[in-house]
Amino acid sequence: MQLIDGKATAAAIKKEIAEEVERIVAAGGKRPHLAAVLVGHDGGSETYVRNKVLACEACGFESTLIRYEDDVTEAELLACVDRLNHHDEVDGFIVQLPLPAHISEQKIIEAIDYRKDVDGFHPINVGRMAIGLPCFISATPKGILELLQRYHIETTGRKCVILGRSNIVGKPMAQLMMQKLYGNATVTVCHSQSTDLKKEAREADILIAAVGSPAFVTADMVKPGAVVIDVGTTRVPDASRPKGFRLQGDVDFEQVAPLCSYITPVPGGVGPMTICMLMMNTLAAGKKEIYA
Ligand code: NAP
């Protein structure tokens, strides 16, 4: 069994990005600039945004953090999106989700100029991804593809089973894994209404779990020699940790790891790659590589 080290891979990619940024700047170009909009004080969102700002520093990007309280109106947030859409210095931006219930996330996502949508959530980017056109690919599935590629894991013609069908992980992952250009695999997607999920999972050469249920994937669901990618990150109470919780993946790591050819740990697997891919998208936005 080989551990897929997302932390080390992400660090190497950030170094590559930082080197490229310095080359761009030395040649008289502009540093890529990412803006992040954070609403409220949700602990998870605060951490994600802080880590995104730190990643920008590591990559040599400019970054701007725009904060609103929970009671910001949808109209105020839409006005902020509009300003960022027209801000010449900002190459790409994100609005950290989730948003408070009185704000339509879909409305906000659709208001973002798709050419600055480095999260890849805008329907234009999602649609272009689905038909294999250049676009911003959302960070988590892009990070998983990058890990598979960097570990030289063959995906062509293999059976890939994805657990979960969310818009941010399961669905784009399935699209990417089935496409000739990316995974070129045979793809099955399972969800809460799948009748025999265990059987489907057991047939997977590559099993990608994005359910959000700790230790959901047990040893009897994994074919010996399979590649297992654990996207799940659930905070479970843990009094022995300084923060009072630890992150738990969707895979019962202790049981499953010995069976696998490759497996991602939680933490340190898919998570660090997600922010790193946001940086890759921001670099592409800065270079106007996808949309002029
Ligand atoms: P989500 O929107 O809640 O979707 C979960 C999916 O799992 C749904 O499709 C749901 O089915 C399915 N599901 C839930 N319980 C199930 C069960 N008992 N049996 C079969 N299917 C079940 O979650 P998400 O946003 O995709 O995130 C999934 C996990 O990945 C979470 O732990 C999240 O924190 C983590 N995540 C990590 C990263 C990272 O960077 N590492 C990024 C994004 C998400 P239905 O559609 O039928 O409801």
mmCIF file of C-alpha atoms and ligand atoms in Angstrom:
data_model
loop_
_atom_site.group_PDB
_atom_site.id
_atom_site.type_symbol
_atom_site.label_atom_id
_atom_site.label_comp_id
_atom_site.label_asym_id
_atom_site.label_seq_id
_atom_site.Cartn_x
_atom_site.Cartn_y
_atom_site.Cartn_z
ATOM 1 C CA MET A 1 0.000 0.000 0.000
ATOM 2 C CA GLN A 2 1.285 3.433 -0.914
ATOM 3 C CA LEU A 3 0.072 6.532 0.859
ATOM 4 C CA ILE A 4 -0.827 9.410 -1.465
ATOM 5 C CA ASP A 5 0.734 12.412 0.217
ATOM 6 C CA GLY A 6 -1.454 15.384 -0.652
ATOM 7 C CA LYS A 7 0.413 17.677 1.701
ATOM 8 C CA ALA A 8 3.798 17.097 0.060
ATOM 9 C CA THR A 9 2.294 17.197 -3.450
ATOM 10 C CA ALA A 10 0.511 20.469 -2.696
ATOM 11 C CA ALA A 11 3.715 21.968 -1.270
ATOM 12 C CA ALA A 12 5.620 20.985 -4.422
ATOM 13 C CA ILE A 13 2.928 22.494 -6.674
ATOM 14 C CA LYS A 14 2.821 25.737 -4.674
ATOM 15 C CA LYS A 15 6.591 25.981 -5.078
ATOM 16 C CA GLU A 16 6.217 25.495 -8.845
ATOM 17 C CA ILE A 17 3.538 28.196 -8.921
ATOM 18 C CA ALA A 18 5.675 30.612 -6.850
ATOM 19 C CA GLU A 19 8.596 30.092 -9.238
ATOM 20 C CA GLU A 20 6.370 30.808 -12.205
ATOM 21 C CA VAL A 21 4.994 33.940 -10.561
ATOM 22 C CA GLU A 22 8.522 35.228 -9.975
ATOM 23 C CA ARG A 23 9.334 34.598 -13.643
ATOM 24 C CA ILE A 24 6.198 36.505 -14.670
ATOM 25 C CA VAL A 25 7.029 39.429 -12.380
ATOM 26 C CA ALA A 26 10.692 39.484 -13.475
ATOM 27 C CA ALA A 27 9.464 39.756 -17.069
ATOM 28 C CA GLY A 28 7.373 42.808 -16.136
ATOM 29 C CA GLY A 29 4.072 40.982 -15.648
ATOM 30 C CA LYS A 30 1.562 41.296 -12.855
ATOM 31 C CA ARG A 31 1.233 39.144 -9.750
ATOM 32 C CA PRO A 32 -2.010 37.123 -9.832
ATOM 33 C CA HIS A 33 -4.542 38.593 -7.430
ATOM 34 C CA LEU A 34 -7.180 36.511 -5.616
ATOM 35 C CA ALA A 35 -9.987 38.093 -3.614
ATOM 36 C CA ALA A 36 -12.011 36.125 -1.060
ATOM 37 C CA VAL A 37 -15.372 37.170 0.314
ATOM 38 C CA LEU A 38 -16.215 35.797 3.747
ATOM 39 C CA VAL A 39 -19.622 36.213 5.343
ATOM 40 C CA GLY A 40 -20.044 35.671 9.084
ATOM 41 C CA HIS A 41 -17.844 33.791 11.541
ATOM 42 C CA ASP A 42 -18.335 30.086 10.841
ATOM 43 C CA GLY A 43 -15.246 28.317 12.238
ATOM 44 C CA GLY A 44 -14.753 26.087 9.207
ATOM 45 C CA SER A 45 -15.119 28.942 6.713
ATOM 46 C CA GLU A 46 -12.742 31.163 8.728
ATOM 47 C CA THR A 47 -10.115 28.397 8.619
ATOM 48 C CA TYR A 48 -10.574 27.729 4.897
ATOM 49 C CA VAL A 49 -10.296 31.409 4.020
ATOM 50 C CA ARG A 50 -7.277 31.928 6.284
ATOM 51 C CA ASN A 51 -5.568 28.971 4.619
ATOM 52 C CA LYS A 52 -6.407 30.361 1.181
ATOM 53 C CA VAL A 53 -4.818 33.716 2.090
ATOM 54 C CA LEU A 54 -1.724 31.903 3.427
ATOM 55 C CA ALA A 55 -1.524 29.857 0.233
ATOM 56 C CA CYS A 56 -1.628 33.097 -1.788
ATOM 57 C CA GLU A 57 1.367 34.355 0.192
ATOM 58 C CA ALA A 58 3.227 31.079 -0.421
ATOM 59 C CA CYS A 59 2.563 31.409 -4.161
ATOM 60 C CA GLY A 60 3.568 35.075 -4.348
ATOM 61 C CA PHE A 61 0.014 36.227 -5.187
ATOM 62 C CA GLU A 62 -1.708 39.394 -4.099
ATOM 63 C CA SER A 63 -4.762 38.645 -1.983
ATOM 64 C CA THR A 64 -7.676 40.642 -0.646
ATOM 65 C CA LEU A 65 -10.073 39.497 2.063
ATOM 66 C CA ILE A 66 -13.492 41.134 2.137
ATOM 67 C CA ARG A 67 -15.560 40.434 5.245
ATOM 68 C CA TYR A 68 -19.261 40.864 5.941
ATOM 69 C CA GLU A 69 -21.305 40.122 9.009
ATOM 70 C CA ASP A 70 -24.060 37.457 8.932
ATOM 71 C CA ASP A 71 -26.730 40.095 8.429
ATOM 72 C CA VAL A 72 -25.349 41.329 5.086
ATOM 73 C CA THR A 73 -28.156 41.537 2.563
ATOM 74 C CA GLU A 74 -28.216 39.626 -0.706
ATOM 75 C CA ALA A 75 -28.235 42.974 -2.536
ATOM 76 C CA GLU A 76 -25.077 44.117 -0.707
ATOM 77 C CA LEU A 77 -23.323 40.874 -1.547
ATOM 78 C CA LEU A 78 -24.402 41.078 -5.192
ATOM 79 C CA ALA A 79 -23.029 44.632 -5.313
ATOM 80 C CA CYS A 80 -19.717 43.350 -3.932
ATOM 81 C CA VAL A 81 -19.618 40.618 -6.604
ATOM 82 C CA ASP A 82 -20.307 43.249 -9.246
ATOM 83 C CA ARG A 83 -17.431 45.429 -7.972
ATOM 84 C CA LEU A 84 -15.057 42.465 -8.059
ATOM 85 C CA ASN A 85 -16.249 41.506 -11.554
ATOM 86 C CA HIS A 86 -15.194 44.974 -12.739
ATOM 87 C CA HIS A 87 -12.074 45.345 -10.584
ATOM 88 C CA ASP A 88 -9.144 45.429 -13.020
ATOM 89 C CA GLU A 89 -6.580 44.370 -10.416
ATOM 90 C CA VAL A 90 -8.483 41.276 -9.255
ATOM 91 C CA ASP A 91 -7.912 38.281 -11.533
ATOM 92 C CA GLY A 92 -10.156 35.846 -9.718
ATOM 93 C CA PHE A 93 -12.335 35.694 -6.642
ATOM 94 C CA ILE A 94 -14.335 33.359 -4.480
ATOM 95 C CA VAL A 95 -17.322 33.785 -2.223
ATOM 96 C CA GLN A 96 -16.786 31.316 0.603
ATOM 97 C CA LEU A 97 -19.737 28.940 1.032
ATOM 98 C CA PRO A 98 -21.983 28.261 2.860
ATOM 99 C CA LEU A 99 -23.801 31.588 2.977
ATOM 100 C CA PRO A 100 -26.507 32.494 5.512
ATOM 101 C CA ALA A 101 -29.940 31.088 4.652
ATOM 102 C CA HIS A 102 -31.393 34.466 3.605
ATOM 103 C CA ILE A 103 -28.928 34.659 0.691
ATOM 104 C CA SER A 104 -29.331 32.543 -2.437
ATOM 105 C CA GLU A 105 -25.988 30.846 -3.045
ATOM 106 C CA GLN A 106 -27.002 30.065 -6.602
ATOM 107 C CA LYS A 107 -27.804 33.715 -7.306
ATOM 108 C CA ILE A 108 -24.401 34.773 -5.979
ATOM 109 C CA ILE A 109 -22.560 32.084 -7.961
ATOM 110 C CA GLU A 110 -24.355 33.059 -11.155
ATOM 111 C CA ALA A 111 -23.553 36.743 -10.591
ATOM 112 C CA ILE A 112 -19.810 36.025 -10.645
ATOM 113 C CA ASP A 113 -18.135 36.727 -13.984
ATOM 114 C CA TYR A 114 -17.281 33.192 -15.153
ATOM 115 C CA ARG A 115 -13.900 34.493 -16.337
ATOM 116 C CA LYS A 116 -13.032 35.257 -12.688
ATOM 117 C CA ASP A 117 -14.800 32.219 -11.209
ATOM 118 C CA VAL A 118 -11.693 30.421 -9.940
ATOM 119 C CA ASP A 119 -13.874 28.114 -7.796
ATOM 120 C CA GLY A 120 -15.348 26.769 -11.061
ATOM 121 C CA PHE A 121 -18.914 26.792 -9.710
ATOM 122 C CA HIS A 122 -20.521 29.067 -12.333
ATOM 123 C CA PRO A 123 -22.817 27.145 -14.712
ATOM 124 C CA ILE A 124 -20.713 28.280 -17.674
ATOM 125 C CA ASN A 125 -17.602 26.692 -16.184
ATOM 126 C CA VAL A 126 -19.527 23.596 -15.106
ATOM 127 C CA GLY A 127 -21.061 23.271 -18.588
ATOM 128 C CA ARG A 128 -17.763 23.824 -20.388
ATOM 129 C CA MET A 129 -16.146 21.223 -18.133
ATOM 130 C CA ALA A 130 -18.916 18.748 -18.961
ATOM 131 C CA ILE A 131 -18.255 19.045 -22.692
ATOM 132 C CA GLY A 132 -14.483 19.152 -22.373
ATOM 133 C CA LEU A 133 -13.848 22.828 -23.158
ATOM 134 C CA PRO A 134 -11.178 24.934 -21.410
ATOM 135 C CA CYS A 135 -12.619 26.269 -18.134
ATOM 136 C CA PHE A 136 -11.976 26.665 -14.445
ATOM 137 C CA ILE A 137 -12.395 23.188 -12.954
ATOM 138 C CA SER A 138 -13.541 23.162 -9.350
ATOM 139 C CA ALA A 139 -10.703 22.659 -6.950
ATOM 140 C CA THR A 140 -11.482 19.389 -5.180
ATOM 141 C CA PRO A 141 -12.035 17.205 -8.273
ATOM 142 C CA LYS A 142 -9.155 18.957 -10.023
ATOM 143 C CA GLY A 143 -6.932 18.167 -7.024
ATOM 144 C CA ILE A 144 -7.908 14.502 -7.144
ATOM 145 C CA LEU A 145 -7.071 14.313 -10.873
ATOM 146 C CA GLU A 146 -3.732 15.967 -10.153
ATOM 147 C CA LEU A 147 -2.945 13.426 -7.410
ATOM 148 C CA LEU A 148 -3.832 10.497 -9.680
ATOM 149 C CA GLN A 149 -1.637 11.967 -12.401
ATOM 150 C CA ARG A 150 1.337 12.777 -10.178
ATOM 151 C CA TYR A 151 1.271 9.274 -8.685
ATOM 152 C CA HIS A 152 1.088 7.814 -12.226
ATOM 153 C CA ILE A 153 -2.112 5.948 -11.398
ATOM 154 C CA GLU A 154 -3.639 4.522 -14.552
ATOM 155 C CA THR A 155 -7.292 5.494 -14.932
ATOM 156 C CA THR A 156 -8.000 4.717 -18.602
ATOM 157 C CA GLY A 157 -10.498 1.905 -18.974
ATOM 158 C CA ARG A 158 -10.627 1.258 -15.230
ATOM 159 C CA LYS A 159 -13.794 1.136 -13.202
ATOM 160 C CA CYS A 160 -14.224 4.215 -11.035
ATOM 161 C CA VAL A 161 -16.960 4.341 -8.410
ATOM 162 C CA ILE A 162 -17.824 7.679 -6.860
ATOM 163 C CA LEU A 163 -19.787 7.799 -3.623
ATOM 164 C CA GLY A 164 -21.711 11.090 -3.496
ATOM 165 C CA ARG A 165 -23.273 13.303 -6.162
ATOM 166 C CA SER A 166 -22.861 16.849 -4.836
ATOM 167 C CA ASN A 167 -22.340 19.725 -7.238
ATOM 168 C CA ILE A 168 -18.911 20.491 -5.809
ATOM 169 C CA VAL A 169 -17.415 16.990 -5.604
ATOM 170 C CA GLY A 170 -19.349 13.933 -6.799
ATOM 171 C CA LYS A 171 -20.861 15.274 -10.031
ATOM 172 C CA PRO A 172 -17.789 17.104 -11.398
ATOM 173 C CA MET A 173 -15.596 14.178 -10.357
ATOM 174 C CA ALA A 174 -17.809 11.806 -12.354
ATOM 175 C CA GLN A 175 -17.729 14.115 -15.388
ATOM 176 C CA LEU A 176 -13.958 14.361 -15.257
ATOM 177 C CA MET A 177 -13.304 10.672 -14.669
ATOM 178 C CA MET A 178 -15.491 9.666 -17.629
ATOM 179 C CA GLN A 179 -13.979 12.133 -20.104
ATOM 180 C CA LYS A 180 -11.451 10.959 -22.644
ATOM 181 C CA LEU A 181 -9.293 14.002 -21.907
ATOM 182 C CA TYR A 182 -9.045 13.317 -18.149
ATOM 183 C CA GLY A 183 -9.937 10.023 -16.454
ATOM 184 C CA ASN A 184 -11.122 8.052 -19.490
ATOM 185 C CA ALA A 185 -12.594 5.584 -17.002
ATOM 186 C CA THR A 186 -15.887 3.705 -16.710
ATOM 187 C CA VAL A 187 -17.777 5.601 -14.040
ATOM 188 C CA THR A 188 -20.517 4.682 -11.575
ATOM 189 C CA VAL A 189 -22.001 7.241 -9.177
ATOM 190 C CA CYS A 190 -23.689 6.110 -5.942
ATOM 191 C CA HIS A 191 -25.796 8.167 -3.533
ATOM 192 C CA SER A 192 -28.194 7.788 -0.653
ATOM 193 C CA GLN A 193 -30.792 6.065 -2.830
ATOM 194 C CA SER A 194 -28.450 3.556 -4.469
ATOM 195 C CA THR A 195 -29.763 0.067 -3.822
ATOM 196 C CA ASP A 196 -26.530 -1.894 -3.569
ATOM 197 C CA LEU A 197 -23.797 0.614 -2.897
ATOM 198 C CA LYS A 198 -21.526 -1.927 -1.201
ATOM 199 C CA LYS A 199 -21.543 -4.189 -4.235
ATOM 200 C CA GLU A 200 -20.841 -1.256 -6.573
ATOM 201 C CA ALA A 201 -17.988 -0.049 -4.352
ATOM 202 C CA ARG A 202 -16.432 -3.521 -4.239
ATOM 203 C CA GLU A 203 -16.144 -3.530 -8.032
ATOM 204 C CA ALA A 204 -14.145 -0.312 -8.127
ATOM 205 C CA ASP A 205 -10.554 -0.132 -9.289
ATOM 206 C CA ILE A 206 -10.676 3.491 -8.137
ATOM 207 C CA LEU A 207 -13.056 4.323 -5.291
ATOM 208 C CA ILE A 208 -13.704 7.986 -4.516
ATOM 209 C CA ALA A 209 -15.665 8.640 -1.327
ATOM 210 C CA ALA A 210 -17.390 12.021 -0.936
ATOM 211 C CA VAL A 211 -20.250 11.281 1.415
ATOM 212 C CA GLY A 212 -19.465 13.230 4.582
ATOM 213 C CA SER A 213 -20.022 10.258 6.878
ATOM 214 C CA PRO A 214 -17.072 9.186 9.060
ATOM 215 C CA ALA A 215 -15.669 5.705 8.387
ATOM 216 C CA PHE A 216 -18.502 5.010 5.923
ATOM 217 C CA VAL A 217 -16.246 2.910 3.674
ATOM 218 C CA THR A 218 -15.385 -0.332 5.420
ATOM 219 C CA ALA A 219 -13.041 -3.129 4.359
ATOM 220 C CA ASP A 220 -15.868 -5.264 2.919
ATOM 221 C CA MET A 221 -16.554 -2.461 0.392
ATOM 222 C CA VAL A 222 -13.067 -2.401 -1.105
ATOM 223 C CA LYS A 223 -11.579 -4.669 -3.750
ATOM 224 C CA PRO A 224 -8.036 -5.746 -2.863
ATOM 225 C CA GLY A 225 -5.596 -3.583 -4.827
ATOM 226 C CA ALA A 226 -8.050 -0.714 -5.316
ATOM 227 C CA VAL A 227 -7.060 2.948 -5.262
ATOM 228 C CA VAL A 228 -9.059 4.711 -2.545
ATOM 229 C CA ILE A 229 -9.505 8.485 -2.503
ATOM 230 C CA ASP A 230 -11.084 9.854 0.664
ATOM 231 C CA VAL A 231 -12.667 13.280 0.208
ATOM 232 C CA GLY A 232 -14.619 13.266 3.465
ATOM 233 C CA THR A 233 -13.705 15.699 6.204
ATOM 234 C CA THR A 234 -16.065 15.550 9.153
ATOM 235 C CA ARG A 235 -15.201 17.244 12.427
ATOM 236 C CA VAL A 236 -15.624 14.704 15.201
ATOM 237 C CA PRO A 237 -15.315 15.697 18.872
ATOM 238 C CA ASP A 238 -11.920 14.799 20.355
ATOM 239 C CA ALA A 239 -11.091 16.133 23.804
ATOM 240 C CA SER A 240 -7.422 15.186 23.358
ATOM 241 C CA ARG A 241 -6.990 17.759 20.563
ATOM 242 C CA PRO A 242 -6.318 21.451 21.267
ATOM 243 C CA LYS A 243 -9.332 22.475 19.145
ATOM 244 C CA GLY A 244 -11.575 19.813 20.714
ATOM 245 C CA PHE A 245 -12.124 17.998 17.415
ATOM 246 C CA ARG A 246 -10.303 16.063 14.733
ATOM 247 C CA LEU A 247 -10.996 15.558 11.050
ATOM 248 C CA GLN A 248 -12.332 12.168 10.093
ATOM 249 C CA GLY A 249 -12.515 10.881 6.546
ATOM 250 C CA ASP A 250 -15.236 8.817 4.882
ATOM 251 C CA VAL A 251 -12.964 5.772 4.906
ATOM 252 C CA ASP A 252 -12.205 3.507 7.849
ATOM 253 C CA PHE A 253 -8.501 4.030 7.249
ATOM 254 C CA GLU A 254 -7.143 1.395 9.660
ATOM 255 C CA GLN A 255 -9.240 -1.388 8.117
ATOM 256 C CA VAL A 256 -9.122 -0.303 4.499
ATOM 257 C CA ALA A 257 -5.519 0.898 4.008
ATOM 258 C CA PRO A 258 -3.906 -2.574 4.114
ATOM 259 C CA LEU A 259 -6.134 -3.672 1.207
ATOM 260 C CA CYS A 260 -5.334 -0.793 -1.122
ATOM 261 C CA SER A 261 -2.685 -0.186 -3.733
ATOM 262 C CA TYR A 262 -2.939 3.560 -2.976
ATOM 263 C CA ILE A 263 -4.933 5.549 -0.427
ATOM 264 C CA THR A 264 -5.236 9.189 0.622
ATOM 265 C CA PRO A 265 -5.119 9.925 4.357
ATOM 266 C CA VAL A 266 -7.358 12.409 6.182
ATOM 267 C CA PRO A 267 -5.982 14.910 6.939
ATOM 268 C CA GLY A 268 -3.142 15.352 4.480
ATOM 269 C CA GLY A 269 -4.699 13.832 1.356
ATOM 270 C CA VAL A 270 -7.284 15.588 -0.780
ATOM 271 C CA GLY A 271 -7.665 18.605 1.555
ATOM 272 C CA PRO A 272 -4.317 20.346 0.903
ATOM 273 C CA MET A 273 -4.755 19.759 -2.846
ATOM 274 C CA THR A 274 -8.049 21.629 -2.893
ATOM 275 C CA ILE A 275 -6.522 24.964 -1.869
ATOM 276 C CA CYS A 276 -3.549 24.313 -4.099
ATOM 277 C CA MET A 277 -5.834 23.873 -7.133
ATOM 278 C CA LEU A 278 -7.515 27.178 -6.297
ATOM 279 C CA MET A 279 -4.041 28.683 -6.564
ATOM 280 C CA MET A 280 -3.518 26.938 -9.915
ATOM 281 C CA ASN A 281 -6.809 28.385 -11.172
ATOM 282 C CA THR A 282 -5.817 31.842 -9.921
ATOM 283 C CA LEU A 283 -2.497 31.606 -11.729
ATOM 284 C CA ALA A 284 -4.381 30.646 -14.909
ATOM 285 C CA ALA A 285 -6.732 33.602 -14.351
ATOM 286 C CA GLY A 286 -3.780 35.959 -13.873
ATOM 287 C CA LYS A 287 -2.196 34.702 -17.089
ATOM 288 C CA LYS A 288 -5.556 34.927 -18.901
ATOM 289 C CA GLU A 289 -4.779 31.376 -19.937
ATOM 290 C CA ILE A 290 -8.391 30.189 -20.186
ATOM 291 C CA TYR A 291 -10.403 33.310 -20.957
ATOM 292 C CA ALA A 292 -8.795 36.376 -22.556
HETATM 293 P P1 NAP B 1 -22.890 16.734 0.328
HETATM 294 O O1 NAP B 1 -23.263 17.874 -0.528
HETATM 295 O O2 NAP B 1 -23.509 16.566 1.663
HETATM 296 O O3 NAP B 1 -23.135 15.393 -0.520
HETATM 297 C C1 NAP B 1 -23.004 14.140 0.071
HETATM 298 C C2 NAP B 1 -23.357 13.093 -0.924
HETATM 299 O O4 NAP B 1 -23.240 11.839 -0.279
HETATM 300 C C3 NAP B 1 -24.794 13.194 -1.444
HETATM 301 O O5 NAP B 1 -24.818 12.921 -2.814
HETATM 302 C C4 NAP B 1 -25.540 12.124 -0.643
HETATM 303 O O6 NAP B 1 -26.582 11.503 -1.359
HETATM 304 C C5 NAP B 1 -24.456 11.106 -0.414
HETATM 305 N N1 NAP B 1 -24.724 10.372 0.819
HETATM 306 C C6 NAP B 1 -24.903 10.855 2.049
HETATM 307 N N2 NAP B 1 -25.138 9.856 2.919
HETATM 308 C C7 NAP B 1 -25.116 8.709 2.198
HETATM 309 C C8 NAP B 1 -25.309 7.352 2.529
HETATM 310 N N3 NAP B 1 -25.565 6.944 3.755
HETATM 311 N N4 NAP B 1 -25.219 6.458 1.515
HETATM 312 C C9 NAP B 1 -24.956 6.849 0.264
HETATM 313 N N5 NAP B 1 -24.764 8.119 -0.105
HETATM 314 C C10 NAP B 1 -24.855 9.038 0.865
HETATM 315 O O7 NAP B 1 -21.322 16.693 0.599
HETATM 316 P P2 NAP B 1 -20.074 17.254 -0.260
HETATM 317 O O8 NAP B 1 -20.070 18.726 -0.249
HETATM 318 O O9 NAP B 1 -19.946 16.527 -1.539
HETATM 319 O O10 NAP B 1 -18.898 16.766 0.700
HETATM 320 C C11 NAP B 1 -18.700 15.405 1.015
HETATM 321 C C12 NAP B 1 -17.589 15.302 2.026
HETATM 322 O O11 NAP B 1 -16.401 15.806 1.448
HETATM 323 C C13 NAP B 1 -17.807 16.130 3.296
HETATM 324 O O12 NAP B 1 -17.208 15.467 4.386
HETATM 325 C C14 NAP B 1 -17.054 17.404 3.016
HETATM 326 O O13 NAP B 1 -16.619 18.060 4.197
HETATM 327 C C15 NAP B 1 -15.893 16.859 2.246
HETATM 328 N N6 NAP B 1 -15.245 17.817 1.350
HETATM 329 C C16 NAP B 1 -13.888 17.890 1.444
HETATM 330 C C17 NAP B 1 -13.225 18.727 0.608
HETATM 331 C C18 NAP B 1 -11.733 18.768 0.692
HETATM 332 O O14 NAP B 1 -11.134 19.668 0.211
HETATM 333 N N7 NAP B 1 -11.111 17.757 1.299
HETATM 334 C C19 NAP B 1 -13.908 19.518 -0.314
HETATM 335 C C20 NAP B 1 -15.283 19.392 -0.393
HETATM 336 C C21 NAP B 1 -15.947 18.531 0.454
HETATM 337 P P3 NAP B 1 -27.930 12.279 -1.845
HETATM 338 O O15 NAP B 1 -27.502 13.113 -3.012
HETATM 339 O O16 NAP B 1 -28.857 11.207 -2.212
HETATM 340 O O17 NAP B 1 -28.353 13.110 -0.677
#
